[in-house]
Short mmCIF file of C-alpha atoms in Angstrom, two decimals:
data_model
loop_
_atom_site.label_atom_id
_atom_site.label_comp_id
_atom_site.label_asym_id
_atom_site.label_seq_id
_atom_site.Cartn_x
_atom_site.Cartn_y
_atom_site.Cartn_z
CA MET A 13 -70.09 134.11 8.93
CA LYS A 14 -73.11 131.79 9.37
CA ALA A 15 -70.92 128.65 8.91
CA GLN A 16 -68.34 129.90 11.45
CA PHE A 17 -71.04 130.59 13.92
CA GLY A 18 -72.52 127.04 13.50
CA THR A 19 -69.10 125.28 13.72
CA LEU A 20 -68.36 127.28 16.93
CA ILE A 21 -71.65 126.03 18.45
CA SER A 22 -70.97 122.48 17.41
CA VAL A 23 -67.63 122.74 18.97
CA LEU A 24 -68.82 124.21 22.35
CA GLY A 25 -71.65 121.36 22.31
CA LEU A 26 -68.98 118.63 21.87
CA ALA A 27 -66.80 120.34 24.49
CA ALA A 28 -69.66 120.53 26.97
CA CYS A 29 -70.45 116.80 26.32
CA ALA A 30 -66.83 115.68 26.84
CA SER A 31 -66.33 117.66 29.96
CA SER A 32 -69.54 116.06 31.54
CA GLY A 33 -67.53 112.86 32.44
CA ALA A 34 -69.62 110.92 35.20
CA SER A 35 -72.70 113.32 34.94
CA ARG A 36 -75.87 112.00 33.29
CA PRO A 37 -77.01 114.02 30.33
CA ALA A 38 -80.23 115.76 30.85
CA PRO A 39 -82.86 113.73 29.04
CA SER A 40 -85.42 115.64 26.72
CA GLY A 41 -88.99 114.48 26.30
CA ASN A 42 -90.31 111.22 27.65
CA VAL A 43 -87.70 108.70 28.88
CA THR A 44 -88.89 105.30 28.36
CA HIS A 45 -85.70 103.20 29.19
CA TRP A 46 -83.51 103.21 31.93
CA SER A 47 -80.40 100.85 32.63
CA GLY A 48 -77.54 100.24 34.98
CA SER A 49 -74.67 97.94 35.77
CA PHE A 50 -74.47 96.34 39.19
CA ARG A 51 -71.31 96.76 41.09
CA ALA A 52 -70.20 95.57 44.67
CA ALA A 53 -71.81 97.70 47.32
CA ASN A 54 -69.43 99.58 49.67
CA LEU A 55 -69.73 97.33 52.82
CA ALA A 56 -69.59 98.56 56.33
CA SER A 57 -65.88 98.49 57.65
CA SER A 58 -67.05 96.63 60.41
CA ALA A 59 -66.16 92.84 60.12
CA VAL A 60 -69.34 91.99 62.16
CA MET A 61 -71.47 93.57 59.40
CA ALA A 62 -69.74 92.30 56.34
CA PRO A 63 -70.95 88.97 54.74
CA ALA A 64 -68.95 85.82 55.18
CA THR A 65 -67.79 85.62 51.82
CA PRO A 66 -66.42 88.70 49.59
CA ASN A 67 -68.80 89.89 47.17
CA ARG A 68 -67.83 89.17 43.49
CA GLY A 69 -71.20 89.69 41.91
CA ALA A 70 -72.14 91.45 38.80
CA GLY A 71 -75.11 92.04 36.72
CA SER A 72 -77.44 94.64 34.92
CA ILE A 73 -80.86 96.08 35.14
CA ASN A 74 -83.10 97.34 32.39
CA LEU A 75 -86.39 99.28 33.04
CA THR A 76 -88.93 100.12 30.23
CA ALA A 77 -91.94 102.19 30.81
CA LEU A 78 -95.12 100.30 29.56
CA GLY A 79 -97.55 103.18 30.32
CA GLY A 80 -101.19 102.22 31.13
CA THR A 81 -103.26 103.11 34.13
CA PRO A 82 -101.75 102.83 36.53
CA ALA A 83 -98.37 103.30 34.85
CA GLU A 84 -96.29 100.18 34.85
CA THR A 85 -92.62 99.46 34.37
CA ARG A 86 -91.04 96.34 33.10
CA VAL A 87 -87.87 95.59 34.99
CA GLU A 88 -85.30 93.01 33.96
CA VAL A 89 -82.60 92.01 36.43
CA THR A 90 -79.87 89.75 35.52
CA ILE A 91 -77.01 88.97 38.30
CA SER A 92 -74.06 86.59 38.45
CA GLY A 93 -71.56 85.61 41.00
CA ALA A 94 -74.28 85.40 44.03
CA THR A 95 -74.53 82.62 46.51
CA PRO A 96 -75.83 79.52 44.73
CA SER A 97 -79.17 78.01 45.20
CA MET A 98 -80.85 80.83 47.23
CA GLN A 99 -83.25 83.78 46.80
CA VAL A 100 -82.00 87.32 46.75
CA GLY A 101 -84.11 90.41 47.12
CA TRP A 102 -83.86 93.56 45.07
CA ALA A 103 -85.56 96.94 44.68
CA VAL A 104 -85.37 100.33 43.09
CA PHE A 105 -84.96 103.48 45.01
CA GLY A 106 -84.60 107.24 44.41
CA GLY A 107 -81.05 108.83 44.48
CA ALA A 108 -77.80 107.29 43.79
CA CYS A 109 -76.07 104.21 45.20
CA GLY A 110 -75.68 104.52 48.90
CA SER A 111 -78.44 107.13 49.39
CA PRO A 112 -81.16 106.38 52.06
CA ALA A 113 -83.82 107.63 49.54
CA PRO A 114 -87.25 105.93 49.46
CA ILE A 115 -88.23 102.93 47.51
CA VAL A 116 -90.26 103.65 44.36
CA ALA A 117 -92.92 101.05 44.96
CA GLY A 118 -94.21 98.66 47.77
CA GLN A 119 -91.44 96.19 48.94
CA ASN A 120 -93.65 93.27 48.14
CA GLN A 121 -93.94 94.43 44.48
CA PHE A 122 -90.37 93.27 43.90
CA PRO A 123 -90.23 89.49 43.74
CA ALA A 124 -87.09 87.74 44.89
CA ILE A 125 -84.57 86.46 42.41
CA SER A 126 -83.95 82.61 42.44
CA VAL A 127 -80.27 82.03 42.05
CA SER A 128 -79.11 78.89 40.31
CA SER A 129 -76.54 76.41 41.63
CA SER A 130 -74.01 78.27 39.27
CA GLY A 131 -74.86 81.71 41.18
CA ASP A 132 -76.65 83.15 38.14
CA GLY A 133 -80.08 84.66 38.39
CA HIS A 134 -82.62 86.42 36.35
CA ILE A 135 -86.13 88.04 36.90
CA GLN A 136 -88.56 90.02 34.83
CA ALA A 137 -91.38 91.83 36.47
CA ASP A 138 -94.04 94.51 35.61
CA ILE A 139 -94.41 96.80 38.48
CA SER A 140 -96.62 99.76 39.03
CA PHE A 141 -94.35 102.70 39.31
CA THR A 142 -92.72 105.52 36.98
CA LEU A 143 -89.46 107.19 37.05
CA ASP A 144 -89.07 110.96 36.61
CA PRO A 145 -86.32 111.72 33.98
CA ARG A 146 -85.47 114.70 36.23
CA SER A 147 -84.46 112.69 39.14
CA SER A 148 -81.91 110.05 39.82
CA TYR A 149 -82.42 106.40 40.83
CA HIS A 150 -80.44 103.23 41.90
CA ALA A 151 -81.15 99.63 42.33
CA ASN A 152 -80.02 97.31 45.12
CA VAL A 153 -79.57 93.57 45.14
CA TYR A 154 -79.37 92.05 48.79
CA PHE A 155 -77.92 89.14 50.33
CA GLY A 156 -81.30 87.86 51.76
CA SER A 157 -84.44 87.44 50.15
CA ARG A 158 -85.94 90.85 50.92
CA ALA A 159 -84.84 94.42 50.62
CA ASN A 160 -84.06 95.07 54.24
CA ASP A 161 -81.35 97.59 55.26
CA MET A 162 -78.16 99.33 54.11
CA ASN A 163 -75.99 96.69 55.92
CA ASP A 164 -77.47 93.75 53.76
CA ILE A 165 -76.76 95.17 50.06
CA MET A 166 -74.72 92.91 47.79
CA MET A 167 -74.73 95.06 44.84
CA CYS A 168 -75.88 98.48 43.54
CA ALA A 169 -76.62 99.89 40.12
CA ASN A 170 -76.97 103.73 39.30
CA LEU A 171 -79.70 103.91 36.74
CA THR A 172 -79.19 106.08 33.57
CA PRO A 173 -81.96 107.27 31.31
CA GLN A 174 -81.70 106.32 27.59
#
């Protein structure tokens, strides 16, 4: 009887995981690592607001809690397909991609990414903030050198706790 009950619990657990699809698993304990993959942002339908060239950018973001007082997080951002030889801004926000949630740290704490002549860029920065594992977060990369507004977003990545 105990073996059958254990099997039933295992099957129900697997079914629950399989049916969750796009939902994020509820993390248990301390989450020390988050990651995400950038995808093209849904640009405004107005041709006036869209960039002159279509976005074909991609990339990834990895965040690792470093602890300390004040608590810091190491963020590594890698992008490709950006406009060559310029600087692009980026930042981490609460909520999912497209939400107008607040930035997690001061805008000036997110240094611009220098894009190479081939359109690739990488940055690593230690920034004073922590992420709550019960909340959702996203990161934006912008066409300009600063995190300005929703109409200037090149790419977005929803962050997933690991």
